C-alpha positions as CSV (number, residue, x, y, z in Angstrom):
1,M,318.7,-36.4,148.4
2,V,318.1,-32.8,149.3
3,K,314.8,-31.7,151.0
4,E,313.5,-30.1,147.8
5,Q,313.4,-33.5,146.1
6,E,311.5,-35.3,148.9
7,F,308.4,-35.3,146.7
8,L,310.2,-37.5,144.2
9,M,311.2,-39.9,147.0
10,E,307.6,-40.0,148.0
11,L,306.5,-40.8,144.5
12,W,309.2,-43.5,144.2
13,T,307.9,-45.1,147.4
14,H,304.3,-45.4,146.1
15,F,305.2,-46.2,142.5
16,P,308.7,-47.9,142.6
17,D,308.5,-49.4,139.1
18,M,306.9,-46.4,137.4
19,L,309.6,-43.7,137.7
20,Q,312.7,-45.6,136.6
21,D,313.0,-43.3,133.5
22,L,313.0,-40.1,135.5
23,Q,315.3,-37.4,133.8
24,E,316.4,-33.9,134.7
25,H,317.8,-32.4,131.5
26,V,316.9,-29.0,132.8
27,R,317.5,-27.9,136.4
28,N,314.4,-28.1,138.4
29,Q,312.4,-29.7,135.6
30,Y,311.8,-33.5,135.8
31,V,310.4,-35.7,133.0
32,A,309.2,-39.2,133.7
33,T,307.8,-41.6,131.1
34,I,305.3,-44.0,132.6
35,P,302.6,-46.5,131.3
36,R,299.3,-44.8,130.6
37,E,297.5,-47.3,132.8
38,V,299.1,-45.8,135.9
39,L,299.2,-42.2,134.7
40,P,296.0,-41.2,136.4
41,A,297.0,-42.7,139.7
42,V,300.4,-41.0,139.7
43,V,298.9,-37.6,138.8
44,K,296.2,-37.9,141.4
45,H,298.7,-38.9,144.1
46,A,301.0,-36.0,143.2
47,V,298.2,-33.5,143.4
48,K,296.1,-34.8,146.3
49,Q,298.9,-36.2,148.6
50,L,302.0,-34.1,147.6
51,G,300.4,-30.7,147.0
52,A,301.3,-30.5,143.3
53,R,299.4,-28.0,141.1
54,F,298.0,-29.0,137.8
55,V,299.3,-26.7,135.0
56,I,298.3,-28.2,131.7
57,T,298.4,-31.3,129.4
58,V,300.3,-31.6,126.2
59,A,299.1,-33.9,123.4
60,T,301.8,-34.6,120.8
61,D,301.7,-36.5,117.6
62,M,304.9,-38.6,117.9
63,R,304.2,-41.0,115.0
64,Q,307.1,-39.7,113.0
65,K,309.5,-40.4,115.9
66,T,308.1,-43.4,117.9
67,G,305.0,-44.5,116.0
68,D,302.5,-43.4,118.6
69,Y,301.0,-40.4,120.3
70,R,302.0,-38.9,123.6
71,I,300.0,-37.3,126.4
72,S,301.9,-35.3,129.0
73,Y,300.6,-33.9,132.3
74,I,302.6,-30.9,133.6
75,L,302.6,-30.5,137.4
76,A,304.1,-27.7,139.5
77,F,305.5,-28.2,142.9
78,D,305.5,-24.5,143.8
79,K,307.1,-24.7,147.3
80,Q,309.9,-26.8,146.0
81,K,310.3,-24.7,142.8
82,K,310.1,-27.7,140.6
83,F,308.1,-28.9,137.5
84,L,307.3,-32.5,136.9
85,V,306.2,-33.8,133.4
86,L,304.5,-37.2,133.5
87,Q,304.2,-38.5,130.0
88,S,302.8,-41.7,128.5
89,A,302.6,-43.2,125.0
90,V,299.2,-43.6,123.5
91,P,299.0,-46.2,120.6
92,P,297.2,-45.0,117.4
93,D,294.8,-48.0,117.5
94,D,293.6,-47.3,121.0
95,M,293.5,-43.6,121.6
96,K,292.2,-43.7,125.2
97,I,293.4,-42.5,128.5
98,T,291.6,-42.6,131.9
99,S,290.4,-39.0,132.7
100,V,291.8,-37.5,136.0
101,T,289.1,-34.7,135.9
102,P,286.7,-36.4,138.3
103,D,289.5,-36.1,141.0
104,I,291.3,-33.0,139.6
105,P,288.8,-30.5,138.2
106,A,291.6,-28.3,137.0
107,A,292.3,-30.8,134.2
108,G,288.8,-30.6,132.8
109,W,289.4,-28.2,129.8
110,A,292.9,-29.6,129.1
111,E,291.7,-33.1,128.6
112,R,288.8,-32.0,126.4
113,E,291.3,-30.0,124.3
114,A,293.6,-33.0,124.0
115,F,290.7,-34.8,122.3
116,D,289.8,-31.9,120.1
117,V,293.2,-31.3,118.7
118,M,294.7,-34.8,118.8
119,G,291.9,-37.3,119.2
120,I,293.0,-38.7,122.6
121,V,289.8,-39.7,124.4
122,P,289.6,-39.0,128.2
123,V,287.5,-41.9,129.3
124,G,285.3,-41.1,132.3
125,H,285.4,-37.3,131.7
126,P,282.3,-35.8,133.3
127,D,281.8,-33.2,130.4
128,P,283.4,-34.6,127.2
129,R,281.8,-31.9,124.9
130,R,283.9,-30.3,122.2
131,L,285.8,-27.3,123.7
132,I,288.0,-25.4,121.2
133,L,287.0,-26.4,117.7
134,P,284.2,-24.5,115.9
135,D,280.7,-25.9,116.0
136,D,280.8,-26.6,112.2
137,F,284.2,-28.4,112.3
138,P,284.0,-32.0,110.9
139,Q,283.8,-34.8,113.4
140,G,286.7,-37.2,113.6
141,V,289.2,-34.6,112.4
142,H,292.0,-33.5,114.8
143,P,293.9,-30.5,113.3
144,L,297.1,-30.7,115.4
145,R,298.0,-34.1,113.9
146,R,301.0,-33.8,111.7
147,E,299.3,-34.8,108.4
148,F,297.4,-31.5,108.4
149,A,299.1,-28.3,107.2
150,Y,298.8,-25.0,109.2
151,N,296.6,-23.5,106.4
152,E,294.4,-26.6,105.8
153,I,290.9,-25.7,104.8
154,F,288.4,-28.1,106.4
155,P,284.9,-28.8,105.2
156,Q,282.0,-27.6,107.3
157,E,279.5,-29.8,109.0
158,P,276.1,-28.7,110.4
159,N,276.8,-29.8,113.9
160,M,274.6,-28.6,116.8
161,P,276.4,-26.3,119.3
162,P,277.5,-28.3,122.4
163,R,275.2,-26.6,124.9
164,K,274.6,-27.7,128.5
165,P,270.9,-28.2,129.2
166,A,269.3,-25.6,131.4
167,P,267.9,-26.7,134.7
168,E,264.1,-27.2,134.6
169,G,262.1,-24.1,135.5
170,T,265.0,-21.6,134.8
171,T,265.2,-18.7,132.4
172,V,268.2,-18.7,130.0
173,V,269.7,-15.3,129.5
174,P,272.5,-15.0,126.9
175,L,275.5,-12.8,127.8
176,G,277.4,-12.4,124.5
177,P,278.6,-13.6,122.0
178,F,280.0,-10.0,122.1
179,Y,280.8,-9.4,125.8
180,P,278.9,-6.2,126.7
181,T,281.6,-4.4,128.7
182,L,284.9,-5.7,127.4
183,E,284.0,-5.5,123.7
184,E,285.5,-9.0,123.1
185,P,283.9,-12.3,121.9
186,A,282.6,-14.5,124.8
187,Y,279.3,-16.3,125.2
188,F,277.8,-17.1,128.5
189,R,274.4,-18.7,129.0
190,L,273.1,-17.8,132.4
191,F,270.4,-19.9,134.0
192,L,268.3,-17.7,136.2
193,D,265.7,-18.3,138.9
194,G,264.1,-14.8,138.9
195,E,267.2,-12.5,139.0
196,R,269.4,-15.1,140.7
197,V,272.0,-17.1,138.9
198,V,271.6,-20.9,139.5
199,G,273.8,-22.2,136.8
200,S,275.7,-21.2,133.7
201,D,277.5,-22.5,130.6
202,Y,280.4,-21.0,128.6
203,R,281.2,-21.3,124.9
204,G,284.3,-19.7,123.6
205,F,287.4,-20.5,121.5
206,Y,285.6,-19.4,118.3
207,N,288.9,-18.4,116.8
208,H,291.7,-20.9,117.1
209,R,294.6,-19.0,115.5
210,A,296.8,-22.1,115.0
211,V,299.9,-20.4,116.5
212,E,301.1,-23.8,117.9
213,K,300.7,-25.4,114.5
214,L,302.7,-22.6,112.9
215,G,305.4,-23.1,115.5
216,D,306.0,-26.7,114.7
217,S,305.6,-26.6,110.9
218,E,306.4,-23.2,109.4
219,L,308.4,-20.9,111.7
220,N,311.9,-21.3,113.0
221,Y,313.1,-20.8,116.6
222,N,313.8,-17.1,116.2
223,Q,310.6,-16.3,114.2
224,I,308.3,-17.7,116.9
225,P,308.9,-14.9,119.4
226,F,307.3,-12.5,117.0
227,V,304.2,-14.6,116.7
228,A,304.2,-15.5,120.4
229,Q,304.0,-11.8,121.4
230,Q,300.8,-11.6,119.4
231,I,299.0,-14.3,121.4
232,C,297.8,-11.4,123.6
233,G,297.4,-7.8,122.8
234,I,298.6,-6.9,126.3
235,C,300.9,-9.7,127.4
236,G,303.2,-9.8,124.4
237,Q,306.4,-9.6,126.3
238,V,305.2,-12.4,128.6
239,H,304.7,-15.0,125.9
240,S,307.8,-14.2,123.9
241,C,309.9,-14.3,127.1
242,A,308.4,-17.6,128.2
243,Y,308.9,-19.2,124.8
244,A,312.5,-18.0,124.5
245,Q,313.5,-19.1,128.0
246,A,311.9,-22.6,127.5
247,V,314.0,-23.1,124.4
248,E,317.1,-21.7,126.1
249,D,316.7,-24.0,129.1
250,A,316.0,-27.0,126.9
251,C,319.1,-26.4,124.8
252,G,321.4,-25.2,127.6
253,I,321.9,-21.7,126.2
254,E,323.1,-19.3,128.9
255,T,321.5,-15.9,128.5
256,P,323.6,-12.9,129.5
257,I,322.6,-11.5,132.9
258,R,322.0,-8.0,131.5
259,A,319.5,-9.5,129.0
260,K,317.7,-11.2,131.9
261,Y,317.4,-7.8,133.7
262,I,316.0,-6.1,130.5
263,R,313.4,-8.9,130.1
264,S,312.3,-8.4,133.7
265,L,312.2,-4.6,133.3
266,L,309.9,-4.9,130.3
267,L,307.7,-7.5,132.1
268,E,307.2,-5.2,135.0
269,L,306.4,-2.2,132.9
270,E,303.9,-4.4,131.0
271,R,302.3,-5.4,134.3
272,I,301.9,-1.7,135.3
273,H,300.1,-0.7,132.2
274,S,298.0,-3.9,132.2
275,H,296.9,-3.4,135.8
276,L,296.1,0.2,135.1
277,L,294.1,-0.8,132.1
278,W,292.1,-3.3,134.3
279,V,291.4,-0.8,137.0
280,G,289.9,1.6,134.5
281,L,287.8,-1.2,132.9
282,A,286.5,-2.3,136.3
283,G,285.4,1.2,137.0
284,H,283.7,1.3,133.6
285,I,281.9,-2.0,134.2
286,I,280.2,-0.7,137.3
287,G,279.5,2.7,136.0
288,F,282.2,4.5,137.9
289,D,283.8,6.2,134.8
290,T,285.9,8.6,136.9
291,I,288.1,5.7,137.7
292,L,288.2,4.7,134.1
293,M,289.4,8.2,133.0
294,Q,291.9,8.7,135.9
295,A,293.4,5.2,135.5
296,W,293.8,5.5,131.8
297,R,295.2,9.0,132.1
298,I,297.9,7.7,134.4
299,R,298.5,4.8,132.1
300,E,299.1,6.7,128.9
301,P,302.6,8.0,129.8
302,V,303.6,4.4,130.4
303,M,302.5,3.6,126.9
304,W,304.5,6.6,125.6
305,L,307.4,5.3,127.6
306,M,307.2,1.8,126.1
307,E,307.2,3.4,122.6
308,R,310.2,5.5,123.6
309,V,312.2,2.5,124.9
310,T,311.2,-0.2,122.5
311,G,309.7,1.5,119.4
312,N,306.2,0.2,120.0
313,R,303.4,0.8,122.5
314,K,302.8,-2.9,122.4
315,H,304.6,-5.9,120.9
316,Y,308.1,-4.9,121.7
317,S,309.8,-7.5,119.6
318,S,312.7,-7.6,122.1
319,N,313.3,-11.3,122.6
320,L,315.3,-13.8,120.6
321,I,316.8,-17.1,121.6
322,G,319.8,-16.2,123.7
323,G,318.9,-12.7,124.8
324,V,317.3,-9.4,123.7
325,R,317.6,-7.3,120.6
326,F,318.3,-3.9,122.2
327,D,319.9,-2.5,125.3
328,I,318.6,0.1,127.8
329,D,321.0,3.1,127.9
330,E,321.2,5.6,130.7
331,T,319.1,8.2,129.0
332,A,316.2,5.7,128.7
333,A,316.7,4.6,132.3
334,E,316.3,8.2,133.5
335,D,313.1,8.5,131.4
336,I,311.8,5.3,133.0
337,R,312.6,6.6,136.5
338,R,310.9,9.9,135.8
339,V,307.7,8.2,134.5
340,M,307.6,5.8,137.5
341,D,307.8,8.7,139.9
342,K,304.9,10.4,138.2
343,V,302.8,7.3,138.0
344,E,303.4,6.4,141.7
345,Q,302.4,9.9,142.8
346,E,299.2,10.1,140.8
347,L,298.3,6.5,141.6
348,K,298.5,7.1,145.3
349,A,295.9,9.8,145.0
350,V,293.5,7.5,143.1
351,V,294.0,4.6,145.5
352,D,293.5,6.9,148.5
353,A,290.1,7.8,147.0
354,I,288.9,4.4,145.9
355,S,290.0,2.5,149.0
356,I,287.4,4.3,151.2
357,D,284.7,4.7,148.6
358,T,281.6,3.1,150.0
359,T,279.8,2.8,146.7
360,L,282.7,0.9,145.2
361,M,282.9,-1.4,148.2
362,A,279.2,-2.1,147.9
363,R,279.6,-3.3,144.3
364,L,282.7,-5.4,144.9
365,K,282.8,-6.7,148.5
366,G,281.1,-10.1,148.9
367,V,280.6,-10.3,145.1
368,G,282.1,-13.0,142.9
369,I,283.1,-15.2,145.8
370,L,285.8,-17.8,145.0
371,T,286.9,-19.7,148.1
372,E,290.4,-20.8,148.7
373,E,289.3,-24.4,148.4
374,D,287.6,-23.8,145.0
375,A,290.6,-21.7,143.8
376,R,293.0,-24.5,144.5
377,A,290.7,-27.2,143.0
378,I,290.1,-25.3,139.7
379,G,293.8,-24.2,139.5
380,V,293.3,-20.5,139.1
381,V,296.4,-18.3,138.8
382,G,297.6,-14.7,139.3
383,P,295.5,-12.1,141.1
384,V,292.5,-14.4,141.0
385,A,294.4,-17.0,143.1
386,R,296.1,-14.4,145.3
387,G,292.8,-12.7,146.0
388,S,291.6,-16.1,147.4
389,N,294.5,-16.5,149.7
390,V,296.5,-18.7,147.5
391,P,300.1,-17.3,147.6
392,I,301.5,-18.5,144.2
393,D,303.6,-16.3,141.9
394,C,305.9,-17.6,139.3
395,R,308.4,-14.8,139.9
396,V,309.0,-16.4,143.3
397,D,308.0,-20.0,142.8
398,H,309.8,-20.7,139.5
399,P,312.1,-17.7,139.0
400,Y,312.9,-16.8,135.4
401,A,314.7,-13.9,133.7
402,A,316.3,-11.9,136.6
403,Y,313.7,-12.5,139.3
404,E,315.9,-14.7,141.5
405,Y,317.8,-11.5,142.3
406,L,314.9,-9.2,142.8
407,D,313.2,-10.3,146.1
408,V,309.6,-10.1,144.8
409,Q,307.0,-9.6,147.5
410,I,303.8,-11.6,146.8
411,Q,300.6,-9.6,147.3
412,V,297.9,-11.8,148.9
413,Q,294.3,-11.0,150.1
414,D,291.9,-13.3,151.9
415,G,288.6,-11.7,150.9
416,C,288.0,-14.2,148.1
417,D,285.8,-11.6,146.3
418,S,286.0,-8.9,143.6
419,W,287.3,-6.4,146.1
420,A,290.2,-8.7,147.1
421,R,291.2,-9.2,143.5
422,T,291.1,-5.4,143.0
423,M,293.3,-4.8,146.0
424,V,295.8,-7.4,144.9
425,R,296.3,-5.6,141.6
426,V,296.5,-2.2,143.3
427,L,299.2,-3.4,145.6
428,E,301.0,-5.1,142.8
429,L,301.2,-1.8,140.9
430,F,303.3,-0.3,143.7
431,E,305.4,-3.5,143.9
432,S,306.1,-3.3,140.2
433,I,307.2,0.3,140.4
434,R,309.6,-0.7,143.2
435,L,310.9,-3.6,141.1
436,V,311.5,-1.3,138.1
437,R,313.6,1.0,140.2
438,K,315.5,-1.9,141.7
439,I,316.2,-3.4,138.2
440,L,317.5,-0.1,136.9
441,D,319.7,0.3,140.0
442,D,321.1,-3.2,140.0
443,M,321.3,-4.0,136.3
444,P,324.9,-5.2,135.5
445,G,326.8,-4.3,132.4
446,G,327.8,-6.7,129.6
447,P,326.3,-8.1,126.4
448,V,322.6,-8.6,125.8
449,M,322.8,-11.5,123.4
450,A,324.5,-14.9,123.7
451,K,326.4,-16.3,120.8
452,V,324.2,-19.1,119.3
453,D,325.9,-20.3,116.1
454,H,325.2,-24.0,116.3
455,E,322.2,-26.1,115.5
456,L,319.9,-26.6,118.5
457,P,319.6,-30.2,119.7
458,S,316.3,-32.0,119.1
459,G,314.3,-34.1,121.5
460,R,314.8,-31.8,124.5
461,I,311.9,-30.6,126.7
462,G,311.9,-27.1,128.2
463,L,309.3,-25.5,130.4
464,C,308.8,-21.8,131.4
465,S,306.1,-20.1,133.5
466,V,306.1,-16.3,133.4
467,E,303.9,-14.3,135.7
468,A,301.7,-12.1,133.5
469,A,299.4,-9.4,134.9
470,R,296.6,-12.0,134.7
471,G,298.7,-14.9,136.1
472,E,300.9,-17.7,135.0
473,S,301.6,-18.0,131.3
474,H,303.1,-21.4,130.7
475,H,305.1,-22.5,127.6
476,Y,306.2,-26.1,126.8
477,V,308.7,-26.7,124.0
478,L,309.9,-30.1,122.6
479,T,312.8,-29.3,120.4
480,G,312.8,-30.7,116.9
481,D,314.7,-30.8,113.6
482,E,314.9,-28.2,110.8
483,N,315.6,-25.4,113.3
484,R,312.1,-25.4,114.9
485,P,310.2,-27.0,117.8
486,Y,308.6,-30.4,117.3
487,R,305.9,-29.3,119.7
488,W,305.1,-25.9,121.2
489,R,302.3,-25.7,123.8
490,V,301.0,-22.4,125.2
491,R,298.7,-22.0,128.2
492,A,297.6,-18.4,128.9
493,P,296.3,-17.5,132.4
494,T,292.8,-16.8,131.2
495,Y,292.5,-20.6,130.4
496,P,292.3,-21.7,134.1
497,N,290.8,-18.5,135.4
498,L,287.8,-18.6,133.0
499,Q,286.9,-22.1,134.3
500,A,286.2,-20.5,137.7
501,V,283.5,-18.1,136.4
502,G,280.7,-20.7,137.0
503,V,281.6,-20.9,140.6
504,M,282.1,-17.1,141.0
505,I,278.7,-16.1,139.7
506,M,276.7,-18.9,141.3
507,G,274.0,-17.3,143.5
508,L,274.6,-13.8,142.3
509,E,272.0,-11.3,141.1
510,L,272.2,-10.8,137.4
511,A,273.4,-7.2,137.8
512,D,276.6,-8.4,139.6
513,V,277.6,-10.9,136.9
514,P,279.5,-8.5,134.5
515,I,281.8,-7.2,137.2
516,S,282.4,-10.7,138.6
517,I,283.5,-11.9,135.2
518,G,285.5,-8.7,134.7
519,S,287.2,-9.2,138.1
520,Y,289.4,-12.0,136.8
521,D,290.7,-9.7,134.0
522,P,289.6,-11.9,131.1
523,C,291.5,-11.8,127.8
524,F,289.3,-13.3,125.1
525,S,290.9,-14.3,121.8
526,C,290.7,-11.6,119.1
527,T,288.4,-12.4,116.2
528,E,289.4,-12.6,112.5
529,R,285.7,-12.8,111.4
530,V,283.2,-10.0,111.4
531,E,279.5,-10.6,111.4
532,T,277.2,-7.7,110.4
533,L,273.5,-7.2,110.5
534,D,271.9,-4.9,108.0
535,V,269.3,-3.1,110.1
536,N,267.1,-2.4,107.0
537,T,267.1,-5.9,105.4
538,K,267.9,-7.9,108.5
539,E,270.5,-9.8,106.5
540,I,273.4,-11.3,108.3
541,R,276.8,-11.4,106.5
542,I,280.2,-12.7,107.6
543,Y,283.2,-11.0,106.0
544,T,286.3,-13.0,105.1
545,R,289.8,-11.9,105.9
546,E,290.4,-11.1,102.3
547,E,287.4,-8.8,102.2
548,L,288.4,-7.1,105.3
549,E,292.0,-6.5,104.0
550,E,290.6,-5.1,100.8
551,M,288.2,-2.8,102.7
552,C,291.1,-1.6,104.9
553,K,293.3,-0.9,101.8
554,R,290.5,1.0,100.2
555,K,289.8,3.1,103.3
556,T,293.5,4.0,103.6
557,W,293.8,4.9,99.9
558,E,290.6,7.1,100.1
559,K,292.1,9.0,103.1
560,E,295.2,9.8,101.1
């Protein structure tokens, strides 16, 4: 057995009877079915002793197939460039598993979510509060079970919000539910001793958009990329690419090499405009609006470029199963090179200024500390991890699209603070510009779409991690019948990174909290509800989607 598979030999040594069913349908992706009684011990051993990184859990309603439920723990062995899925059956009459969270904090939210959506109880979980369902969602109802339709209307219950009690003697200061600097929904409760943060609590997930439910009940394989790209307003290419490659890998579809290069090209351009967006926002948060204006001025030609190349500033609609929908001709390639030259030149001037700015350093250095030990324990990803001296990057660790040919240089800083995370992103901007040029220079000819004229096999598992600007976006697909997945699981990078906020802001002065939260580049879910307060009557009103649509139509008509 080759060296890269030594971790499997080690697992076999400790659990000889438990990994007999190990399978490798997809290269570098192993799936093992083991009894749920030993699942926590195997997961703990893999993480604690073998250096695996917890990625996410997947709870699946398998009653139509096997009569039970399934819980899967996805682990990444980054140095070995492998994924391992450990899955166990959970009988409907005993929906319990032993929680691994006391030993592996990174699993905390994932196990709570498995209970919310499927009803699998993580026994021994240190914080078993509801996580993603609304406060008024009925108890005992788990919406990802297959008896519920994607558009099911559930009754409301007057449940109390699942709040963490504040430490005695502290003052509770709410931050949100509309985050003051990012203009997105997020609600932090800060526990203060004077001006110093001594604890916190987070409540989010107000708007579960049911994209996974749509994926396994209504949409077909080639419709899902157009929904996946809307998971995030910035990282659309990331999600559609990760989903498409997970399906392609599961079904053995060989994507043309030119299509892989085009996917990587759009991903790097997306990273450039996303990082520039963040640099501007970070300046805005700390009151340094010159950075905001300069960064966004430099960014705008990139957005024009994306519209020139794809037809849209965002949501490029480029990916289908088997390839991409459009090619990059030489005229477009020259436009991309020209814009990259301009961005690089102007970016250097800004970086030269901010890298020696003492005021900026005073606001960012030593602020929002996340040690390497905490970063690994919580399982953060992307610039948050790399700013804490954790050198993980999916482009290198689990190559996808064309990255195995591109020699990506991982940017790492050891400051563990907001300044380190800033510098990681700044350095990654220049690296992405280099990669864009290399992609254009090396891109081979040929088709951009594979011929897929057969029904895709069911029961296959495919995984794909794509390195978004914010970090690893992971997609799990279990293929199904009727030309759609049986289960589609998405984990965006904000999901693990947000769990680190409590550690990052502990001990800070209140004034440093906004930039510390902003330093991990949060992406909160967009809202479909609008709550208004009439300043004259003090009346609060919540508008429905239908009312908003009608108001929008009326406004458009009045303009005309």
